[in-house]
Amino acid sequence: MCGIVGVLGDHEVAPLLVEALKRLEYRGYDSAGIATVYKSRLDRRRAVGKLVNLSDVLVHNPLPGKAGIGHTRWATHGAATEGNAHPHSCGPVTVVHNGIIENFRELREKLAAHGITPSSETDTETVAMLTAHHMAQGLQPREAVMATVAALHGAFALLFLFEGEEDLMIAARKGSPLAIGHGKGEMYVGSDAIALAPMTDQVTYLEEGDIAFVSRAGVEIIDAAHNRANRDIVRIEPGTTLIDKAGHKHFMTKEIFEQPTVVAEALGRYAPAGLPSFPDRLDFTKITRVVMVACGTGYYSCLTAKYWFEQIAGLPCEVDVASEFRYREPPVTPGTLALFVSQSGETADTLAALRYMKEKADIVAGLVNVGTSSIAREADIALAILAGVEVSVASTKAYTNQLTILALLALHAGRQRGVLTEAQCRGHVEDMKRLPDLMRQTLTLEGKIAKIAETLAPATSILFLGRGVMYPTALEAALKLKELSYIHAEAYASGELKHGPIALIDRSLPVVVFAPHDRLFEKTVSNMQEVLARHGQVTLITDAEGARAASEGTVAQLVLPAASELCAPILHALPAQLIAYHAAMAKGTDIDQPRNLAKSVTVE
Ligand code: M6R
């Protein structure tokens, strides 16, 4: 979602701010802006759309100054207009903000009584107005920000700059992450270390409730109780902030093609000696139930894992989307492992669900790709997804690594609960170790997949079908296609077809069926026949045995290498991703940053 940067520099900051904002583009945004303080005066430039528009504005109307803040905005309150773009200013204050100020209407009403009225539709402007109001009453910037932050409800990260203060930025964190970067005679603030990577690898992460007073000499941090707080400076590993397409046209294809490597890494980490290996605290002899919570793609990896926990480990497993789970107030029984799956580790709903379970579950674990994220820090145990930085808004390699690690976790549970023998468990891990190779073979089919995708691209709606573990695969395929190509897509458990969606089938409806030759193959094929009998245009994704048995009548077949039942949903994710990618290519959409989407959804 929104991105924040700030620089107290030794040189002109406008180019640095724009460059840092570019590195935050992956989070998703629809307008951008920067502000500086120069010769004691605050000034700002803002533009709707991509950063190139802001750069154009700056070419015609440069913004001098060695102290500045910048922002990429993903619209929540008010449309993507220049007037709603950040920074928002009021009197001697300008501010950028991630998150949502829930009580902004109430604050606005109070400020109106003092004759302070907004000029934008945003919640953020209220923060600038309130701080300016406190300063008008005689408070210095530091005290004014403390008073403002204390009055705000919601989840936010804020960064302030002040008129007449060329050596001061104030940052506040409650719910949305912020990192302070340390340079030589320069200081920086960013919503993540990726933004700051070209400037520094020395970073301090703010904790919940922290307020940081940043000058070129360093940073002073106070905690939620306004006591001085010591926060460590950590060195950021270069690989974790590398943003590079490595010769690919899009980050998405680069990330799709990285999957064999990162899956191998996950297998190496979580099954180093032929058996699954997880922290001792994940003791499945004591766990009687697994509750998994996530959003979007993470939710589909959890749905897949539900089949594995139940079938392989005989362990009851419940899965929910975080936005529902958090308000469902589900009863929690003793012996519950609550597992939260999130690429970013910052998804607001998943984090709230984690906090709900924190007092109730026996163990709260996070499966996260960003080791410094809120979910990683707040969980009792954080398991790393090990996918490397994922820049494309559409998740690919994080998904297949989530699946790989969850499959190993289910095997671990099966082994510890005595449902699997050691030999059976080793056999499954052995199968999984073939995955990187099977994935490489599957990726060689890209040309064929691109052709299939081109035939699907003109459709206005596409149906995906699958059974068992292939049902979440179908759901994920539909999500990827919607996100990237904006084609309406739906997924059904193929057995559910005749209970309604079969009414949609006619000659114009493309139907993609995931059907590896597994124990449910015949059942899926029967459902596929029901589609063919009604002239549906079926693309069959299967393996050689499946293709031999069921290709008749289908318009296209994609033959993947044969894989074990545990590996099949991981392998079938690849054509699902490539179909979406190539359909989007055919339609000319913005692949790495699809419209309206954000990489990390930090608001409810
Ligand atoms: O960072 P998270 O894994 O918590 O994000 C959850 C969803 O927002 C995310 O998976 C989203 O659905 C992706 N755009 C899918 O490609």
PDB file of C-alpha atoms and ligand atoms in Angstrom, residues 295-298 342-344 347 393-395 479-480 483 601, ligand 1:
ATOM      1  CA  CYS A 295      -5.812 -13.488   2.951  1.00  0.00           C
ATOM      2  CA  GLY A 296      -5.782 -13.888  -0.816  1.00  0.00           C
ATOM      3  CA  THR A 297      -3.175 -16.241  -2.148  1.00  0.00           C
ATOM      4  CA  GLY A 298      -2.023 -17.139   1.379  1.00  0.00           C
ATOM      5  CA  SER A 342       1.408 -13.915   4.985  1.00  0.00           C
ATOM      6  CA  GLN A 343       3.989 -13.000   2.368  1.00  0.00           C
ATOM      7  CA  SER A 344       4.352  -9.432   3.621  1.00  0.00           C
ATOM      8  CA  THR A 347      -1.579  -7.613   6.203  1.00  0.00           C
ATOM      9  CA  VAL A 393       1.899  -7.518  -6.642  1.00  0.00           C
ATOM     10  CA  ALA A 394       0.625 -10.902  -7.788  1.00  0.00           C
ATOM     11  CA  SER A 395       2.173 -13.455  -5.489  1.00  0.00           C
ATOM     12  CA  LEU A 479      -7.459 -15.088  -8.503  1.00  0.00           C
ATOM     13  CA  LYS A 480      -4.266 -14.712 -10.542  1.00  0.00           C
ATOM     14  CA  GLU A 483      -5.700  -9.717 -10.699  1.00  0.00           C
ATOM     15  CA  VAL A 601      -2.630  -4.503   2.411  1.00  0.00           C
TER      16      VAL A 601
HETATM   17  O1  M6R B   1       1.148 -10.327   2.244  1.00  0.00           O
HETATM   18  P1  M6R B   1       0.037 -11.321   2.346  1.00  0.00           P
HETATM   19  O2  M6R B   1       0.431 -12.683   1.921  1.00  0.00           O
HETATM   20  O3  M6R B   1      -0.617 -11.319   3.711  1.00  0.00           O
HETATM   21  O4  M6R B   1      -1.053 -10.791   1.333  1.00  0.00           O
HETATM   22  C1  M6R B   1      -2.312 -11.383   1.241  1.00  0.00           C
HETATM   23  C2  M6R B   1      -3.000 -10.985  -0.038  1.00  0.00           C
HETATM   24  O5  M6R B   1      -3.216  -9.596  -0.068  1.00  0.00           O
HETATM   25  C3  M6R B   1      -2.195 -11.402  -1.272  1.00  0.00           C
HETATM   26  O6  M6R B   1      -1.946 -12.767  -1.296  1.00  0.00           O
HETATM   27  C4  M6R B   1      -2.942 -11.013  -2.560  1.00  0.00           C
HETATM   28  O7  M6R B   1      -4.080 -11.784  -2.691  1.00  0.00           O
HETATM   29  C5  M6R B   1      -2.000 -11.148  -3.743  1.00  0.00           C
HETATM   30  N1  M6R B   1      -2.098  -9.994  -4.572  1.00  0.00           N
HETATM   31  C6  M6R B   1      -2.244 -12.376  -4.548  1.00  0.00           C
HETATM   32  O8  M6R B   1      -1.545 -12.426  -5.731  1.00  0.00           O
END
